[in-house]
Amino acid sequence: MSNFVSKHILCVNELNRDSIETIFHVAKKMEPYAKKQKRTKVLEGAVLANLFFEPSTRTRVSFGTAFNLLGGLVRETTGMQSSALAKGESLYDTARVISAYADAVAMRHPDAGSVADFATGSTVPVINGGDGPNEHPTQALLDLLTIEKELTRFDRNIDGMHIALVGDLKYGRTVHSLSKLLCHYKDVKFSMVAPDGLQMPDSILDTVTNAGHQIELVNTMEGNLAADIVYQTRIQEERFPSQEEANKYRGGFRISQAIYDAHCKPNSVLMHPLPRDSRGDANELDNDLNNNDNLAIFRQVQNGVLIRMALFALTLGVDELVEKYETDVPWYSSKKNS
Ligand code: CP
């Protein structure tokens, strides 16, 4: 994809290395606005329909925040029961209706392929905020931007890096999308660290192998976390056939400071798409890591706003106009010097 204007962002297959670099370039230009050092009104008058038919904290709020930071307005619907989908309306009809109100759509839905179905009826750009176990392209982009920034701290690149993907690699859509995006880079070593039964789907393993990357499939963390990036995931309990089945995996792969010290490299960067399951019997990324400088989870969150601002600016054709519509920030902001 070279021209983003009016395009949908549905899956990472539509992106290549050039388009990823364009998104990152625009995302980095958004930093002063996300930090409230400056304001821009470039999307003043534009409306985002933020349609979330499945639970979300950061994706939903950061899409809305990103649109607001560009000067636009946000209208939301959350949950299937509060929309006319519960009365049998099709995704196509819903899209035709929403297109009459909004200039862009961000959407999450529990069914794989549902956001693409919706996009067939939409006359405005649709950005996929997660469709069931399938894809989460904006999470993959923010993860990749985080990886690039974190590795830069240690004079390293994505090309040639070693990443350990840990946990539920079967249902975790973020690791599916991230693995595909990494196929645009060179010589990446993947350690796929998952319990038997939750390993990465074969189709994605094939894609990664065909990109020339090296893969190790392992079922234990011991000896397999000495990577540049350790990307932990949540057991996606809501996607299992039964709670009983999900319970078999709860708490099987926990990373604490002691595990980090014993099995990671001295500066392995710890990532997680969040939410981390912090219930006692799961505790997949322990709170005792919160003061570890290499815990990047809250920097991922900040990068999510930048990526979503960039995608709105690009799909609505204002990426070169952001500064032109700039104004001062008169209020105190704790983010200004962050
Ligand atoms: N990472 C992520 O998708 O988080 P939410 O489910 O809170 O949006």
CSV table of N, CA, C and O and ligand atoms in Angstrom, one decimal, residues 52 54-62 108 129-130 136 138-139 142-143 173-174 231 234 238 272-275 300-301 308, ligand 1:
chain,number,residue,atom,x,y,z
A,52,PHE,N,-17.1,-0.9,19.1
A,52,PHE,CA,-16.5,-2.1,19.8
A,52,PHE,C,-17.5,-3.0,20.3
A,52,PHE,O,-18.3,-2.8,21.2
A,54,GLU,N,-16.8,-6.1,21.3
A,54,GLU,CA,-16.1,-7.0,22.2
A,54,GLU,C,-15.3,-6.2,23.2
A,54,GLU,O,-15.0,-5.1,22.9
A,55,PRO,N,-15.1,-6.7,24.4
A,55,PRO,CA,-14.4,-5.9,25.4
A,55,PRO,C,-13.1,-5.3,25.0
A,55,PRO,O,-12.3,-6.0,24.3
A,56,SER,N,-12.8,-4.1,25.4
A,56,SER,CA,-11.5,-3.5,25.1
A,56,SER,C,-11.3,-2.3,26.1
A,56,SER,O,-12.3,-1.6,26.4
A,57,THR,N,-10.1,-2.1,26.5
A,57,THR,CA,-9.8,-0.8,27.2
A,57,THR,C,-8.9,0.0,26.3
A,57,THR,O,-9.3,1.1,25.8
A,58,ARG,N,-7.7,-0.5,26.0
A,58,ARG,CA,-6.7,0.4,25.4
A,58,ARG,C,-7.0,0.7,23.9
A,58,ARG,O,-6.8,1.8,23.4
A,59,THR,N,-7.4,-0.4,23.2
A,59,THR,CA,-7.6,-0.1,21.7
A,59,THR,C,-8.8,0.9,21.5
A,59,THR,O,-8.6,1.8,20.8
A,60,ARG,N,-9.9,0.7,22.2
A,60,ARG,CA,-11.0,1.5,22.1
A,60,ARG,C,-10.7,3.0,22.5
A,60,ARG,O,-10.9,3.9,21.8
A,61,VAL,N,-10.1,3.1,23.7
A,61,VAL,CA,-9.8,4.4,24.2
A,61,VAL,C,-8.7,5.1,23.4
A,61,VAL,O,-8.8,6.3,23.2
A,62,SER,N,-7.7,4.4,23.0
A,62,SER,CA,-6.6,5.0,22.2
A,62,SER,C,-7.1,5.4,20.8
A,62,SER,O,-6.6,6.4,20.3
A,108,ARG,N,-14.0,-3.3,16.5
A,108,ARG,CA,-13.6,-4.6,17.0
A,108,ARG,C,-14.9,-5.5,17.0
A,108,ARG,O,-16.0,-5.0,17.4
A,129,GLY,N,-9.8,-3.1,14.7
A,129,GLY,CA,-9.3,-3.1,16.0
A,129,GLY,C,-9.3,-4.5,16.7
A,129,GLY,O,-9.2,-4.6,17.9
A,130,GLY,N,-9.4,-5.5,15.8
A,130,GLY,CA,-9.3,-6.9,16.3
A,130,GLY,C,-10.6,-7.6,15.8
A,130,GLY,O,-11.7,-7.2,16.2
A,136,HIS,N,-5.0,-8.2,14.4
A,136,HIS,CA,-5.1,-7.0,15.2
A,136,HIS,C,-4.0,-6.1,14.6
A,136,HIS,O,-2.9,-5.9,15.2
A,138,THR,N,-3.4,-2.9,14.1
A,138,THR,CA,-2.8,-1.7,14.7
A,138,THR,C,-1.9,-2.1,16.0
A,138,THR,O,-1.0,-1.4,16.3
A,139,GLN,N,-2.3,-3.2,16.6
A,139,GLN,CA,-1.5,-3.7,17.7
A,139,GLN,C,-0.1,-4.1,17.2
A,139,GLN,O,0.9,-3.9,17.8
A,142,LEU,N,2.0,-1.1,16.4
A,142,LEU,CA,2.5,-0.4,17.7
A,142,LEU,C,3.6,-1.3,18.3
A,142,LEU,O,4.5,-0.8,18.9
A,143,ASP,N,3.4,-2.6,18.2
A,143,ASP,CA,4.4,-3.6,18.8
A,143,ASP,C,5.7,-3.4,18.0
A,143,ASP,O,6.8,-3.4,18.6
A,173,ARG,N,-4.3,-13.2,18.7
A,173,ARG,CA,-4.2,-12.5,17.3
A,173,ARG,C,-3.1,-11.6,17.2
A,173,ARG,O,-2.6,-11.3,16.1
A,174,THR,N,-2.6,-11.0,18.3
A,174,THR,CA,-1.5,-10.0,18.2
A,174,THR,C,-0.3,-10.7,17.7
A,174,THR,O,0.5,-10.1,16.9
A,231,TYR,N,8.1,-11.6,24.2
A,231,TYR,CA,6.7,-11.0,24.0
A,231,TYR,C,5.8,-12.0,24.7
A,231,TYR,O,5.5,-13.1,24.1
A,234,ARG,N,-1.5,-13.3,26.8
A,234,ARG,CA,-2.5,-13.8,27.8
A,234,ARG,C,-3.1,-15.1,27.2
A,234,ARG,O,-3.3,-15.2,26.0
A,238,GLU,N,-11.5,-16.4,26.4
A,238,GLU,CA,-12.8,-16.2,25.8
A,238,GLU,C,-12.9,-16.9,24.4
A,238,GLU,O,-14.0,-17.0,23.9
A,272,HIS,N,4.2,-7.1,26.1
A,272,HIS,CA,2.9,-7.8,26.3
A,272,HIS,C,1.8,-6.9,25.7
A,272,HIS,O,1.9,-5.7,25.9
A,273,PRO,N,0.9,-7.4,24.9
A,273,PRO,CA,-0.1,-6.5,24.3
A,273,PRO,C,-1.0,-5.9,25.3
A,273,PRO,O,-1.7,-4.9,25.1
A,274,LEU,N,-1.1,-6.6,26.5
A,274,LEU,CA,-2.0,-6.2,27.6
A,274,LEU,C,-3.5,-6.4,27.1
A,274,LEU,O,-3.7,-6.3,25.9
A,275,PRO,N,-4.4,-6.7,27.9
A,275,PRO,CA,-4.3,-6.8,29.4
A,275,PRO,C,-3.5,-8.0,29.8
A,275,PRO,O,-3.6,-9.1,29.2
A,300,GLN,N,4.6,0.6,25.1
A,300,GLN,CA,3.7,0.1,24.0
A,300,GLN,C,2.4,0.8,23.9
A,300,GLN,O,1.9,1.2,22.8
A,301,VAL,N,1.8,1.1,25.1
A,301,VAL,CA,0.5,1.8,25.1
A,301,VAL,C,0.7,3.2,24.5
A,301,VAL,O,-0.2,3.6,23.8
A,308,ARG,N,-2.1,5.0,15.9
A,308,ARG,CA,-3.5,5.3,15.5
A,308,ARG,C,-3.7,6.7,15.0
A,308,ARG,O,-4.5,6.9,14.0
B,1,CP,N1,-4.1,-4.9,23.5
B,1,CP,C1,-5.5,-4.8,23.4
B,1,CP,O1,-6.0,-5.0,22.4
B,1,CP,O2,-6.1,-4.4,24.5
B,1,CP,P1,-7.6,-4.1,24.7
B,1,CP,O3,-8.3,-5.5,24.6
B,1,CP,O4,-7.8,-3.5,26.1
B,1,CP,O5,-8.1,-3.2,23.6
